[in-house]
Amino acid sequence: MGEIKISRRYARALFDVGVESKQLETFYQDMVQLEAIVKESSDLRNFLKTPIVKAKKKQKVLGEIFTGKVNDVTVTFLNIITQGGREALMQSIAEQFIVLYKELRNIKTARLETVTPMEPVVKAQLIRALEDFTKSTIELEEVQNDKLIGGFVLELDDMKLENSVRAKLNLYHRELVEK
């Protein structure tokens, strides 16, 4: 079974518990935090992946990291994942939980690459325009990319709008080479 399929099953289980217990928002915040911590720490990822370390040791370390920072049910969930030998999938499980949550709440993430940060007023206008277009709540992830030279690249779902100087130069280059 594929990693995403397994991760989604675990995420769905916690998601359903969150809905039933009316703790979905809490679990969402916990999964955002878990995903960020695991993503940020290559040492933690390697620790979770290594088969040499026993499940009990991994549970103890995870307990030390997360107890008091996340809901007790989330800590229990992490123990269940570890007991099942799926601790290497924790980041993926958290990501799948976040996907489920955003699907339920009709939240879409747009990725915007620019050379310099956008002015807050322009950013707010862009978010409003995207929300009107998609009929969804938009989370805008801004990324600075010095290679663009100018302009922007906007990605949303499977759409990509590239209005960068780099893209225009590449287009002109292709047109000159083809002639």
CSV table of C-alpha atoms in Angstrom, one decimal:
chain,number,residue,atom,x,y,z
A,1,MET,CA,0.0,0.0,0.0
A,2,GLY,CA,1.3,3.5,-0.9
A,3,GLU,CA,2.6,5.9,1.7
A,4,ILE,CA,-0.1,8.5,1.0
A,5,LYS,CA,-2.8,5.9,1.2
A,6,ILE,CA,-1.6,4.7,4.6
A,7,SER,CA,-1.1,8.2,5.8
A,8,ARG,CA,-4.5,9.2,4.7
A,9,ARG,CA,-6.1,6.3,6.6
A,10,TYR,CA,-4.4,7.3,9.9
A,11,ALA,CA,-5.2,11.0,9.2
A,12,ARG,CA,-8.8,10.1,8.6
A,13,ALA,CA,-9.1,8.2,11.8
A,14,LEU,CA,-7.9,11.2,13.9
A,15,PHE,CA,-10.0,13.5,11.7
A,16,ASP,CA,-13.1,11.5,12.5
A,17,VAL,CA,-12.3,11.5,16.2
A,18,GLY,CA,-11.9,15.2,16.0
A,19,VAL,CA,-15.3,15.7,14.4
A,20,GLU,CA,-17.0,13.4,16.8
A,21,SER,CA,-15.4,14.9,19.9
A,22,LYS,CA,-15.7,18.5,18.6
A,23,GLN,CA,-11.9,18.9,18.9
A,24,LEU,CA,-11.2,19.2,15.2
A,25,GLU,CA,-9.7,22.7,15.5
A,26,THR,CA,-7.4,21.5,18.3
A,27,PHE,CA,-6.3,18.5,16.3
A,28,TYR,CA,-5.7,20.7,13.2
A,29,GLN,CA,-3.4,23.0,15.2
A,30,ASP,CA,-1.6,19.9,16.6
A,31,MET,CA,-1.1,18.5,13.1
A,32,VAL,CA,0.2,21.8,11.8
A,33,GLN,CA,2.7,21.9,14.7
A,34,LEU,CA,3.7,18.3,14.2
A,35,GLU,CA,4.2,18.7,10.5
A,36,ALA,CA,6.3,21.8,11.0
A,37,ILE,CA,8.5,20.2,13.7
A,38,VAL,CA,9.1,17.0,11.7
A,39,LYS,CA,9.7,18.9,8.5
A,40,GLU,CA,12.2,21.3,10.2
A,41,SER,CA,14.2,18.6,12.0
A,42,SER,CA,16.2,16.2,9.8
A,43,ASP,CA,17.5,14.6,13.1
A,44,LEU,CA,13.9,13.8,14.2
A,45,ARG,CA,13.0,12.5,10.7
A,46,ASN,CA,16.0,10.2,10.7
A,47,PHE,CA,15.3,9.1,14.3
A,48,LEU,CA,11.7,8.2,13.4
A,49,LYS,CA,12.9,6.3,10.3
A,50,THR,CA,15.6,4.2,11.9
A,51,PRO,CA,14.5,0.6,12.6
A,52,ILE,CA,17.3,0.2,15.2
A,53,VAL,CA,15.5,2.3,17.8
A,54,LYS,CA,12.7,0.4,19.5
A,55,ALA,CA,9.1,1.7,19.5
A,56,LYS,CA,9.1,2.4,23.3
A,57,LYS,CA,12.2,4.7,23.0
A,58,LYS,CA,10.6,6.5,20.1
A,59,GLN,CA,7.4,6.9,22.1
A,60,LYS,CA,9.3,8.3,25.1
A,61,VAL,CA,11.2,10.8,22.9
A,62,LEU,CA,7.9,11.9,21.1
A,63,GLY,CA,6.3,12.2,24.5
A,64,GLU,CA,9.1,14.5,25.7
A,65,ILE,CA,8.8,16.6,22.6
A,66,PHE,CA,5.0,16.9,22.4
A,67,THR,CA,3.5,16.4,25.9
A,68,GLY,CA,2.2,19.8,27.0
A,69,LYS,CA,2.4,21.2,23.5
A,70,VAL,CA,-0.4,19.3,21.9
A,71,ASN,CA,-3.6,17.7,23.1
A,72,ASP,CA,-3.3,14.5,25.1
A,73,VAL,CA,-5.4,12.6,22.5
A,74,THR,CA,-2.8,13.7,19.9
A,75,VAL,CA,0.0,12.3,22.0
A,76,THR,CA,-1.9,9.0,22.3
A,77,PHE,CA,-2.4,9.1,18.6
A,78,LEU,CA,1.4,9.4,18.1
A,79,ASN,CA,1.9,6.4,20.4
A,80,ILE,CA,-0.6,4.4,18.3
A,81,ILE,CA,1.3,5.3,15.1
A,82,THR,CA,4.6,4.3,16.7
A,83,GLN,CA,3.2,1.0,18.0
A,84,GLY,CA,2.0,0.3,14.5
A,85,GLY,CA,5.5,0.9,13.1
A,86,ARG,CA,4.3,3.9,11.1
A,87,GLU,CA,6.3,6.6,12.8
A,88,ALA,CA,8.3,7.3,9.7
A,89,LEU,CA,5.0,8.5,8.2
A,90,MET,CA,4.2,11.1,10.8
A,91,GLN,CA,4.9,14.1,8.6
A,92,SER,CA,2.8,12.6,5.8
A,93,ILE,CA,0.0,11.7,8.2
A,94,ALA,CA,0.0,15.3,9.5
A,95,GLU,CA,0.0,16.6,5.9
A,96,GLN,CA,-3.0,14.4,5.0
A,97,PHE,CA,-4.9,15.5,8.1
A,98,ILE,CA,-4.3,19.2,7.0
A,99,VAL,CA,-5.6,18.3,3.5
A,100,LEU,CA,-8.7,16.7,5.0
A,101,TYR,CA,-9.3,19.8,7.2
A,102,LYS,CA,-8.9,22.2,4.4
A,103,GLU,CA,-11.2,20.2,2.2
A,104,LEU,CA,-13.9,20.4,4.9
A,105,ARG,CA,-13.4,24.1,5.5
A,106,ASN,CA,-13.1,24.9,1.7
A,107,ILE,CA,-9.6,26.4,2.2
A,108,LYS,CA,-7.2,26.5,-0.8
A,109,THR,CA,-3.5,27.4,-0.6
A,110,ALA,CA,-2.1,29.6,-3.3
A,111,ARG,CA,1.7,29.9,-3.8
A,112,LEU,CA,3.0,33.2,-4.9
A,113,GLU,CA,6.7,33.7,-6.0
A,114,THR,CA,8.0,37.2,-6.2
A,115,VAL,CA,11.4,38.9,-6.0
A,116,THR,CA,10.3,41.2,-3.2
A,117,PRO,CA,7.4,40.9,-0.7
A,118,MET,CA,4.1,42.2,-1.8
A,119,GLU,CA,2.6,45.4,-0.3
A,120,PRO,CA,-0.1,44.4,2.2
A,121,VAL,CA,-2.8,46.3,0.3
A,122,VAL,CA,-1.9,44.5,-3.0
A,123,LYS,CA,-1.7,41.2,-1.1
A,124,ALA,CA,-5.2,41.7,0.3
A,125,GLN,CA,-6.6,42.6,-3.1
A,126,LEU,CA,-5.0,39.4,-4.6
A,127,ILE,CA,-6.5,37.2,-1.9
A,128,ARG,CA,-9.9,38.8,-2.3
A,129,ALA,CA,-9.8,38.3,-6.1
A,130,LEU,CA,-8.7,34.6,-5.7
A,131,GLU,CA,-11.5,34.0,-3.1
A,132,ASP,CA,-14.0,35.5,-5.5
A,133,PHE,CA,-12.7,33.4,-8.4
A,134,THR,CA,-12.6,30.1,-6.4
A,135,LYS,CA,-15.4,30.7,-3.9
A,136,SER,CA,-13.0,29.4,-1.3
A,137,THR,CA,-11.0,30.8,1.5
A,138,ILE,CA,-7.4,31.5,0.3
A,139,GLU,CA,-4.2,31.0,2.3
A,140,LEU,CA,-1.4,32.8,0.4
A,141,GLU,CA,2.0,31.3,0.8
A,142,GLU,CA,4.6,33.9,-0.3
A,143,VAL,CA,8.0,32.8,-1.5
A,144,GLN,CA,10.8,35.1,-2.5
A,145,ASN,CA,12.7,34.0,-5.6
A,146,ASP,CA,15.6,36.2,-6.8
A,147,LYS,CA,15.8,34.3,-10.0
A,148,LEU,CA,12.5,35.8,-11.3
A,149,ILE,CA,14.2,39.2,-11.9
A,150,GLY,CA,10.7,40.8,-11.7
A,151,GLY,CA,7.0,39.9,-12.0
A,152,PHE,CA,5.5,36.8,-10.3
A,153,VAL,CA,4.5,33.2,-10.5
A,154,LEU,CA,1.1,32.2,-9.0
A,155,GLU,CA,0.1,28.6,-8.4
A,156,LEU,CA,-3.3,27.5,-7.3
A,157,ASP,CA,-4.6,23.9,-7.5
A,158,ASP,CA,-3.4,22.7,-10.9
A,159,MET,CA,-3.2,26.2,-12.4
A,160,LYS,CA,0.0,28.2,-12.9
A,161,LEU,CA,0.2,31.8,-13.9
A,162,GLU,CA,3.7,32.9,-14.8
A,163,ASN,CA,4.1,36.6,-15.4
A,164,SER,CA,7.8,36.9,-14.6
A,165,VAL,CA,10.6,38.6,-16.5
A,166,ARG,CA,12.4,35.3,-16.6
A,167,ALA,CA,9.5,33.6,-18.3
A,168,LYS,CA,9.2,36.4,-20.9
A,169,LEU,CA,13.0,36.3,-21.6
A,170,ASN,CA,12.7,32.5,-22.0
A,171,LEU,CA,9.8,32.9,-24.4
A,172,TYR,CA,11.7,35.5,-26.5
A,173,HIS,CA,14.8,33.3,-26.5
A,174,ARG,CA,12.7,30.3,-27.8
A,175,GLU,CA,11.1,32.5,-30.5
A,176,LEU,CA,14.6,33.7,-31.6
A,177,VAL,CA,16.0,30.2,-31.7
A,178,GLU,CA,13.1,28.8,-33.7
A,179,LYS,CA,13.4,31.4,-36.4
